[in-house]
Amino acid sequence: MSESERPSGCTVIVGCQWGDEGKGKIVDVLAEDVDIIARYQGGANAGHTVHVGDEEFVLHQIPSGILHRGKRCLLGNGVVLDIVQFFEEYHALQARGVDLEGRIGVSERAHLLLPYHRLLDKADECQATRKIGTTGRGIGPAYESKAGRSGVRVADLANPSRLQELVAAGVEHAERRLAALGQEYSSELQGAVDDALSLGEALQALAADTGLEIMQALRSDKAVLLEGAQGTALDLDHGTYPFVTSSNTTAAAAATGVGIGPTAISRVIGVVKAYTTRVGNGPLPSAFDEEMDKHVRELGGEFGATTGRPRRCGWFDAVLARYSARVNGLTGLAVTKLDVLDTLPEISIVTGYRIGADVVEEFPADTWSLGTVEPVLETVPGWEASTCDARRLEDLPSAARHYLDRIQELTGAPVEMISVGTKRSQIIRSV
Ligand code: GDP
């Protein structure tokens, strides 16, 4: 792409299912043409897997754009930053030859996830009568500290006495809560906190005003990608509450999570798999039967990037995707993992949910009713041919094109990108 054809403006990449949609791959493909890539929410529970050549990179906190030489990568104020894990990832990238000099910025307003958040997460989940299936990485408790106005922010690292005061209060609070949960308080906790904070100076060196930097870039006609973690059905407000993550994953949160206004966003691309998966607990209305579940899990390699947990699999859920198109204000869709369906003789799409005698086509707010709905299926012929080498829409078998057309009709969002394999080159752009 020549300089004059390079896109400018701000694009949000948002997951439209239960996460793991392949956002990392789409960001990686689009990152080529942008100047800044920023993460706007979540923590180290989200893992993006990106394949570059024969190499596989699993990124938890650093935006996937880091794998493109020279691009600036930011972690916005909306993320909760696990310093220890962040530097592990930072050094692992360096060890694999990725040049990070001047390329990573961390919002001064981002909250720190400290070792006591992890302890609380595990203790809470262990005691809970209704388990959410968290990754136990402390994300929920870190967002609780933030909402409870007792969090520690990157900006606090510059003021040692304030930092000490805030951390001491955090440790004390954690001790009290652990005791109430009947958990042994580990005397190693203070040591772990001290270890984490010993990295504070290195983190301060990366501190940035992400909103200011992004607005300055946009004013100079540069292009920016805002990258979400997890997906719409895991959004704290719009997802299958309480089986959700502790932040807003949806596109509007991208503005808040990096420090810009919503009017600065020009495009919102929703990422959906050509089928549906879900990790962790909570309902999955389009779930396969046991045999098909195992078959597609193996075809798609559906095991969590962070925990290795098997993901439950099901047909493409157009009710959820249409809802996601609406709540995110999608301007386009990126459909990933089309190739995973290549061998199936027939493919179904969930077009509605049957609840008693009624069929609903809007995603219900009552999570508990979702667990009891019967999916209404529309079945179309499979293509039973490889799509891995397709690079243009015309290269796809007509049954695959028909399937994508149905997804577009049912969700109301134009399909702009189709991914047909893990490699960067395995992408079809239809606009
Ligand atoms: P993310 O968190 O949304 O980025 O998703 P994950 O990284 O958890 O899962 C995406 C996985 O699917 C990674 O292993 C990708 O390499 C892989 N992937 C992405 N797009 C495709 C595709 O089109 N086909 C296949 N077969 N795998 C893909």
Coordinates of C-alpha atoms and ligand atoms in Angstrom, one line a residue:
M1 CA 0.0 0.0 0.0
S2 CA 1.5 3.4 -1.0
E3 CA 1.7 6.2 1.6
S4 CA -1.2 8.0 0.0
E5 CA -3.5 4.9 0.2
R6 CA -2.7 4.3 3.9
P7 CA -5.8 4.5 6.0
S8 CA -6.0 7.1 8.7
G9 CA -8.4 7.3 11.6
C10 CA -9.2 5.2 14.5
T11 CA -10.4 1.6 14.2
V12 CA -11.7 -0.6 17.1
I13 CA -11.3 -4.4 16.9
V14 CA -13.8 -6.0 19.2
G15 CA -14.6 -9.6 19.9
C16 CA -18.3 -10.4 19.2
Q17 CA -18.7 -13.8 20.9
W18 CA -17.2 -15.2 24.2
G19 CA -13.6 -14.2 23.4
D20 CA -10.9 -16.2 21.6
E21 CA -12.4 -15.1 18.2
G22 CA -9.0 -14.7 16.7
K23 CA -8.7 -10.9 17.4
G24 CA -4.9 -11.3 17.7
K25 CA -4.6 -12.5 14.1
I26 CA -6.9 -9.7 12.7
V27 CA -5.0 -7.0 14.7
D28 CA -1.8 -8.5 13.4
V29 CA -3.0 -8.3 9.8
L30 CA -4.3 -4.7 10.2
A31 CA -1.3 -3.5 12.2
E32 CA 0.8 -3.5 9.1
D33 CA -1.0 -0.3 7.9
V34 CA -1.3 1.6 11.2
D35 CA 1.0 3.7 13.4
I36 CA -0.3 2.9 16.9
I37 CA -2.0 -0.2 18.4
A38 CA -3.5 0.2 21.9
R39 CA -5.1 -2.2 24.3
Y40 CA -8.1 -0.7 26.0
Q41 CA -9.3 -3.2 28.7
G42 CA -8.6 -6.5 30.4
G43 CA -5.5 -7.9 32.0
A44 CA -3.3 -10.9 31.6
N45 CA -6.2 -13.3 31.5
A46 CA -6.6 -12.7 27.8
G47 CA -4.2 -14.5 25.6
H48 CA -3.8 -13.7 21.9
T49 CA -2.0 -16.3 19.8
V50 CA -0.3 -14.9 16.7
H51 CA 1.6 -16.9 14.1
V52 CA 4.4 -15.1 12.2
G53 CA 6.1 -17.4 9.7
D54 CA 6.7 -20.6 11.6
E55 CA 6.8 -18.9 14.9
E56 CA 4.0 -18.8 17.5
F57 CA 3.7 -15.9 19.9
V58 CA 1.3 -15.9 22.8
L59 CA 0.7 -12.3 24.1
H60 CA -1.2 -11.6 27.2
Q61 CA -0.8 -7.9 27.8
I62 CA 1.3 -6.4 25.1
P63 CA -0.7 -5.6 22.0
S64 CA -0.3 -8.0 19.0
G65 CA 1.0 -5.1 16.9
I66 CA 4.3 -5.5 18.6
L67 CA 5.2 -8.2 16.1
H68 CA 5.3 -5.5 13.4
R69 CA 8.6 -3.7 13.4
G70 CA 8.5 0.0 14.4
K71 CA 4.9 0.2 15.5
R72 CA 4.1 2.0 18.7
C73 CA 2.1 -0.2 21.2
L74 CA 0.1 1.3 24.1
L75 CA -1.6 -0.1 27.1
G76 CA -4.5 2.2 27.9
N77 CA -5.9 3.3 31.3
G78 CA -8.6 0.7 31.0
V79 CA -6.3 -2.2 31.4
V80 CA -5.2 -3.6 34.8
L81 CA -1.5 -4.2 34.5
D82 CA 0.3 -7.1 36.2
I83 CA 3.8 -5.7 36.4
V84 CA 5.6 -9.1 36.9
Q85 CA 3.8 -10.8 34.1
F86 CA 4.2 -7.7 31.9
F87 CA 8.0 -7.7 32.2
E88 CA 8.1 -11.5 31.7
E89 CA 6.3 -10.9 28.4
Y90 CA 8.5 -7.9 27.6
H91 CA 11.8 -9.8 28.2
A92 CA 10.5 -12.9 26.4
L93 CA 9.8 -10.8 23.3
Q94 CA 13.3 -9.2 23.6
A95 CA 14.9 -12.7 23.9
R96 CA 13.2 -13.7 20.7
G97 CA 14.7 -10.7 18.9
V98 CA 11.8 -8.3 18.9
D99 CA 13.1 -4.7 19.2
L100 CA 11.1 -2.9 21.8
E101 CA 13.1 0.3 22.2
G102 CA 10.7 3.2 22.4
R103 CA 7.8 1.1 21.2
I104 CA 5.8 0.5 24.3
G105 CA 3.8 3.0 26.3
V106 CA 1.7 2.4 29.4
S107 CA -1.0 4.8 30.5
E108 CA -0.1 6.7 33.7
R109 CA -3.7 6.2 34.6
A110 CA -3.7 2.4 34.3
H111 CA -4.2 0.4 37.5
L112 CA -1.7 -2.1 38.8
L113 CA -2.6 -5.6 39.5
L114 CA -0.6 -6.7 42.5
P115 CA 0.0 -10.1 44.0
Y116 CA -2.7 -9.8 46.6
H117 CA -5.3 -9.5 43.8
R118 CA -4.3 -12.9 42.6
L119 CA -4.7 -14.4 46.1
L120 CA -8.1 -12.8 46.5
D121 CA -9.2 -14.1 43.1
K122 CA -8.3 -17.7 43.9
A123 CA -9.8 -17.5 47.4
D124 CA -13.1 -15.9 46.1
E125 CA -13.5 -18.5 43.4
C126 CA -12.6 -21.4 45.7
Q127 CA -15.3 -20.3 48.2
A128 CA -17.9 -19.3 45.7
T129 CA -21.0 -21.4 45.5
R130 CA -21.6 -20.3 42.0
K131 CA -18.2 -20.5 40.2
I132 CA -17.6 -18.1 37.3
G133 CA -14.6 -20.0 36.0
T134 CA -12.1 -17.2 36.3
T135 CA -8.5 -17.6 35.2
G136 CA -7.4 -16.8 38.8
R137 CA -5.1 -14.1 37.7
G138 CA -6.5 -11.4 39.9
I139 CA -8.3 -9.4 37.2
G140 CA -11.7 -9.2 39.1
P141 CA -10.2 -8.0 42.4
A142 CA -7.9 -5.5 40.6
Y143 CA -11.0 -3.9 38.9
E144 CA -12.8 -4.1 42.3
S145 CA -9.9 -2.0 43.8
K146 CA -10.3 0.4 40.9
A147 CA -14.0 0.8 41.4
G148 CA -13.6 0.9 45.1
R149 CA -11.2 3.8 44.8
S150 CA -8.4 2.0 46.5
G151 CA -6.3 1.0 43.5
V152 CA -2.7 1.8 42.8
R153 CA -2.0 3.5 39.5
V154 CA 1.1 3.8 37.3
A155 CA 1.3 7.5 38.2
D156 CA 1.6 6.6 41.9
L157 CA 5.0 4.9 41.2
A158 CA 6.5 8.4 41.0
N159 CA 5.7 9.1 44.6
P160 CA 7.3 6.6 46.9
S161 CA 5.5 7.6 50.2
R162 CA 2.0 7.7 48.6
L163 CA 2.8 4.4 46.9
Q164 CA 3.8 2.8 50.2
E165 CA 0.6 4.1 51.9
L166 CA -1.6 2.8 49.1
V167 CA 0.0 -0.6 48.9
A168 CA 0.0 -1.1 52.7
A169 CA -3.7 -0.4 52.7
G170 CA -4.2 -2.9 49.8
V171 CA -2.3 -5.6 51.7
E172 CA -4.2 -4.9 54.9
H173 CA -7.5 -5.1 53.1
A174 CA -6.5 -8.4 51.4
E175 CA -5.4 -9.9 54.7
R176 CA -8.8 -9.0 56.2
R177 CA -10.7 -10.5 53.3
L178 CA -8.6 -13.6 53.2
A179 CA -9.2 -14.2 56.9
A180 CA -13.0 -13.7 56.4
L181 CA -12.8 -16.3 53.6
G182 CA -11.1 -18.7 56.0
Q183 CA -7.9 -18.6 54.0
E184 CA -4.4 -18.7 55.5
Y185 CA -2.7 -15.4 54.9
S186 CA 0.7 -16.1 53.4
S187 CA 3.6 -14.2 55.0
E188 CA 5.2 -14.4 51.5
L189 CA 2.7 -11.9 50.2
Q190 CA 4.6 -8.8 51.3
G191 CA 7.7 -10.2 49.6
A192 CA 5.8 -10.8 46.4
V193 CA 4.4 -7.2 46.5
D194 CA 8.0 -5.8 47.1
D195 CA 9.3 -7.9 44.2
A196 CA 6.5 -6.5 41.9
L197 CA 7.2 -3.0 43.0
S198 CA 10.9 -3.4 42.4
L199 CA 9.9 -3.2 38.7
G200 CA 8.2 0.1 39.3
E201 CA 11.0 2.2 38.0
A202 CA 11.3 0.2 34.8
L203 CA 7.5 0.7 34.3
Q204 CA 7.7 4.4 35.0
A205 CA 10.1 4.7 32.2
L206 CA 7.3 3.5 29.9
A207 CA 4.6 5.7 31.4
A208 CA 2.7 7.8 28.8
D209 CA -0.5 9.8 28.4
T210 CA -2.1 7.4 25.9
G211 CA -5.2 9.5 25.1
L212 CA -3.0 12.5 24.3
E213 CA -0.6 10.5 22.2
I214 CA -3.5 8.9 20.2
M215 CA -5.2 12.3 19.6
Q216 CA -1.9 13.8 18.4
A217 CA -1.4 10.9 16.0
L218 CA -5.0 11.2 14.7
R219 CA -4.6 14.9 14.1
S220 CA -1.5 14.2 12.0
D221 CA -3.5 11.8 9.9
K222 CA -2.0 8.7 11.4
A223 CA -3.9 5.5 11.8
V224 CA -4.7 3.9 15.2
L225 CA -6.0 0.5 16.1
L226 CA -7.7 -0.1 19.5
E227 CA -7.6 -3.7 20.5
G228 CA -10.1 -5.3 22.9
A229 CA -9.7 -8.5 24.9
Q230 CA -12.4 -11.1 25.5
G231 CA -15.7 -10.6 23.7
T232 CA -19.1 -8.9 23.8
A233 CA -20.8 -11.8 25.6
L234 CA -18.2 -11.4 28.4
D235 CA -18.8 -7.6 28.7
L236 CA -19.6 -6.6 32.3
D237 CA -22.9 -4.8 31.2
H238 CA -23.9 -6.5 28.0
G239 CA -22.6 -10.0 28.5
T240 CA -24.0 -13.1 30.2
Y241 CA -23.8 -11.6 33.7
P242 CA -22.5 -12.9 36.1
F243 CA -20.5 -15.2 33.8
V244 CA -18.6 -12.2 32.4
T245 CA -15.2 -10.5 32.8
S246 CA -14.8 -7.5 35.1
S247 CA -14.5 -4.8 32.5
N248 CA -16.5 -3.4 29.5
T249 CA -15.2 -5.2 26.4
T250 CA -17.5 -3.5 23.9
A251 CA -16.4 -0.8 21.5
A252 CA -17.6 2.2 23.4
A253 CA -15.2 1.2 26.2
A254 CA -12.3 1.6 23.7
A255 CA -12.7 5.3 23.9
T256 CA -12.8 5.4 27.7
G257 CA -10.1 2.8 28.0
V258 CA -7.5 4.8 26.1
G259 CA -8.6 8.3 27.0
I260 CA -10.2 9.7 23.8
G261 CA -13.8 10.7 22.9
P262 CA -16.2 8.4 21.0
T263 CA -16.3 10.8 18.1
A264 CA -12.6 10.1 17.4
I265 CA -13.5 6.5 16.4
S266 CA -14.2 6.0 12.7
R267 CA -14.6 2.2 12.3
V268 CA -15.6 -0.7 14.4
I269 CA -14.7 -4.2 13.2
G270 CA -16.3 -7.1 15.0
V271 CA -14.4 -10.4 15.0
V272 CA -16.5 -13.6 15.0
K273 CA -15.4 -17.2 14.5
A274 CA -17.3 -19.0 11.8
Y275 CA -18.7 -21.0 14.7
T276 CA -19.0 -20.3 18.4
T277 CA -16.8 -21.2 21.4
R278 CA -16.9 -20.5 25.1
V279 CA -14.4 -21.1 27.8
G280 CA -15.3 -20.9 31.5
N281 CA -18.7 -21.4 33.0
G282 CA -22.1 -20.1 31.8
P283 CA -24.6 -20.9 29.1
L284 CA -23.7 -21.6 25.5
P285 CA -27.1 -21.8 23.6
S286 CA -25.6 -23.0 20.3
A287 CA -23.6 -25.9 22.0
F288 CA -22.9 -29.0 20.0
D289 CA -23.7 -32.5 21.2
E290 CA -20.7 -34.2 22.9
E291 CA -19.4 -36.0 19.8
M292 CA -19.5 -32.9 17.5
D293 CA -18.1 -30.8 20.4
K294 CA -15.0 -33.0 20.6
H295 CA -14.7 -33.1 16.8
V296 CA -14.8 -29.3 16.2
R297 CA -12.6 -28.7 19.3
E298 CA -9.9 -30.8 17.7
L299 CA -10.4 -29.3 14.2
G300 CA -10.1 -25.8 15.6
G301 CA -7.5 -26.4 18.3
E302 CA -10.0 -24.9 20.8
F303 CA -7.9 -24.9 24.0
G304 CA -7.3 -21.7 26.0
A305 CA -4.1 -19.7 25.2
T306 CA -3.7 -18.7 28.8
T307 CA -4.9 -21.8 30.8
G308 CA -5.0 -24.6 28.2
R309 CA -8.6 -25.2 29.2
P310 CA -10.8 -26.9 26.5
R311 CA -13.3 -24.6 25.0
R312 CA -16.9 -25.6 24.5
C313 CA -18.0 -25.4 20.9
G314 CA -21.2 -24.8 19.0
W315 CA -22.7 -23.5 15.7
F316 CA -22.5 -19.9 14.7
D317 CA -25.0 -18.0 16.8
A318 CA -26.6 -15.3 14.7
V319 CA -28.7 -14.0 17.6
L320 CA -25.6 -13.2 19.6
A321 CA -23.8 -11.8 16.6
R322 CA -26.6 -9.5 15.6
Y323 CA -26.8 -8.3 19.2
S324 CA -23.0 -7.7 19.2
A325 CA -23.4 -5.8 15.9
R326 CA -25.9 -3.5 17.6
V327 CA -24.2 -2.9 21.0
N328 CA -20.8 -2.3 19.3
G329 CA -22.1 -0.3 16.4
L330 CA -20.2 -2.5 14.0
T331 CA -19.2 -1.0 10.7
G332 CA -17.9 -4.4 9.5
L333 CA -17.2 -8.0 10.4
A334 CA -14.1 -10.2 10.3
V335 CA -15.0 -13.9 10.1
T336 CA -12.2 -16.1 11.3
K337 CA -11.5 -19.9 11.2
L338 CA -13.7 -20.5 8.2
D339 CA -11.2 -23.3 7.3
V340 CA -12.1 -25.2 10.4
L341 CA -15.5 -26.0 8.9
D342 CA -14.0 -27.2 5.6
T343 CA -14.7 -30.9 6.1
L344 CA -18.2 -30.7 7.5
P345 CA -21.0 -31.9 5.1
E346 CA -23.6 -29.7 6.7
I347 CA -23.4 -26.5 8.7
S348 CA -26.0 -24.9 10.9
I349 CA -26.6 -21.4 12.0
V350 CA -28.6 -20.5 15.1
T351 CA -31.3 -18.0 14.0
G352 CA -33.4 -17.8 17.1
Y353 CA -34.0 -19.2 20.5
R354 CA -37.1 -21.2 21.3
I355 CA -38.4 -20.5 24.9
G356 CA -41.5 -22.6 25.5
A357 CA -43.9 -21.8 22.6
D358 CA -42.1 -18.5 21.6
V359 CA -39.1 -17.9 19.4
V360 CA -37.0 -14.9 20.4
E361 CA -34.5 -13.3 18.0
E362 CA -33.0 -10.8 20.4
F363 CA -30.3 -11.8 22.9
P364 CA -32.1 -12.1 26.3
A365 CA -30.9 -10.2 29.4
D366 CA -31.8 -13.1 31.7
T367 CA -28.7 -15.3 31.6
W368 CA -30.5 -18.1 33.4
S369 CA -33.1 -18.4 30.6
L370 CA -30.3 -18.7 28.1
G371 CA -29.3 -22.0 29.7
T372 CA -32.7 -23.5 28.9
V373 CA -33.4 -22.2 25.4
E374 CA -33.6 -24.5 22.4
P375 CA -31.7 -23.1 19.4
V376 CA -33.6 -22.7 16.2
L377 CA -31.3 -23.9 13.5
E378 CA -31.0 -23.1 9.8
T379 CA -28.9 -25.8 8.0
V380 CA -26.9 -25.1 4.9
P381 CA -24.7 -27.5 2.8
G382 CA -21.0 -27.5 3.7
W383 CA -18.4 -27.0 1.0
E384 CA -16.2 -30.0 1.8
A385 CA -13.1 -28.4 0.1
S386 CA -10.1 -26.6 1.5
T387 CA -10.4 -22.8 1.8
C388 CA -6.8 -22.4 3.2
D389 CA -5.4 -21.1 -0.1
A390 CA -8.3 -18.7 -1.0
R391 CA -7.1 -15.1 -1.1
R392 CA -10.1 -13.5 -2.9
L393 CA -13.8 -14.1 -2.4
E394 CA -14.0 -15.7 -5.8
D395 CA -11.5 -18.4 -4.7
L396 CA -14.0 -19.7 -2.1
P397 CA -16.4 -22.5 -2.9
S398 CA -19.9 -21.2 -3.6
A399 CA -21.3 -22.9 -0.5
A400 CA -18.8 -21.1 1.6
R401 CA -19.7 -17.7 0.0
H402 CA -23.4 -18.5 0.6
Y403 CA -22.6 -19.3 4.3
L404 CA -20.8 -15.9 4.6
D405 CA -23.7 -14.1 2.9
R406 CA -26.1 -15.6 5.4
I407 CA -23.9 -14.4 8.3
Q408 CA -23.9 -11.0 6.8
E409 CA -27.7 -10.9 6.2
L410 CA -28.5 -12.3 9.7
T411 CA -26.1 -9.9 11.6
G412 CA -26.7 -6.9 9.4
A413 CA -22.9 -6.1 9.3
P414 CA -20.9 -6.4 6.1
V415 CA -18.2 -9.1 6.1
E416 CA -15.0 -7.2 5.4
M417 CA -12.4 -9.8 6.2
I418 CA -12.3 -13.6 6.2
S419 CA -9.5 -15.6 7.8
V420 CA -8.8 -19.0 6.4
G421 CA -5.8 -20.1 8.5
T422 CA -3.3 -19.1 11.2
K423 CA -0.8 -17.4 8.9
R424 CA -0.8 -13.6 8.1
S425 CA -1.2 -14.3 4.4
Q426 CA -4.3 -16.5 4.9
I427 CA -6.8 -13.6 4.7
I428 CA -9.4 -12.5 2.3
R429 CA -10.3 -8.8 2.2
S430 CA -13.7 -8.2 0.6
V431 CA -13.5 -4.4 0.7
Ligands
GDP1 P1 -8.0 -14.0 20.4 O1 -7.8 -13.9 21.9 O2 -9.3 -13.5 20.0 O3 -6.9 -13.4 19.6 O4 -8.0 -15.6 20.0 P2 -7.0 -16.7 20.5 O5 -5.6 -16.3 20.3 O6 -7.4 -17.3 21.8 O7 -7.4 -17.8 19.4 C1 -7.2 -17.7 18.1 C2 -6.5 -18.9 17.7 O8 -7.0 -19.3 16.4 C3 -5.0 -18.7 17.5 O9 -4.3 -19.9 17.7 C4 -4.8 -18.3 16.0 O10 -3.6 -18.7 15.4 C5 -5.9 -19.2 15.4 N1 -6.5 -18.6 14.3 C6 -6.9 -17.3 14.0 N2 -7.5 -17.2 12.8 C7 -7.5 -18.5 12.3 C8 -8.1 -19.0 11.1 O11 -8.6 -18.3 10.3 N3 -7.9 -20.4 10.9 C9 -7.4 -21.2 11.9 N4 -7.3 -22.5 11.6 N5 -6.9 -20.7 13.0 C10 -6.9 -19.4 13.2

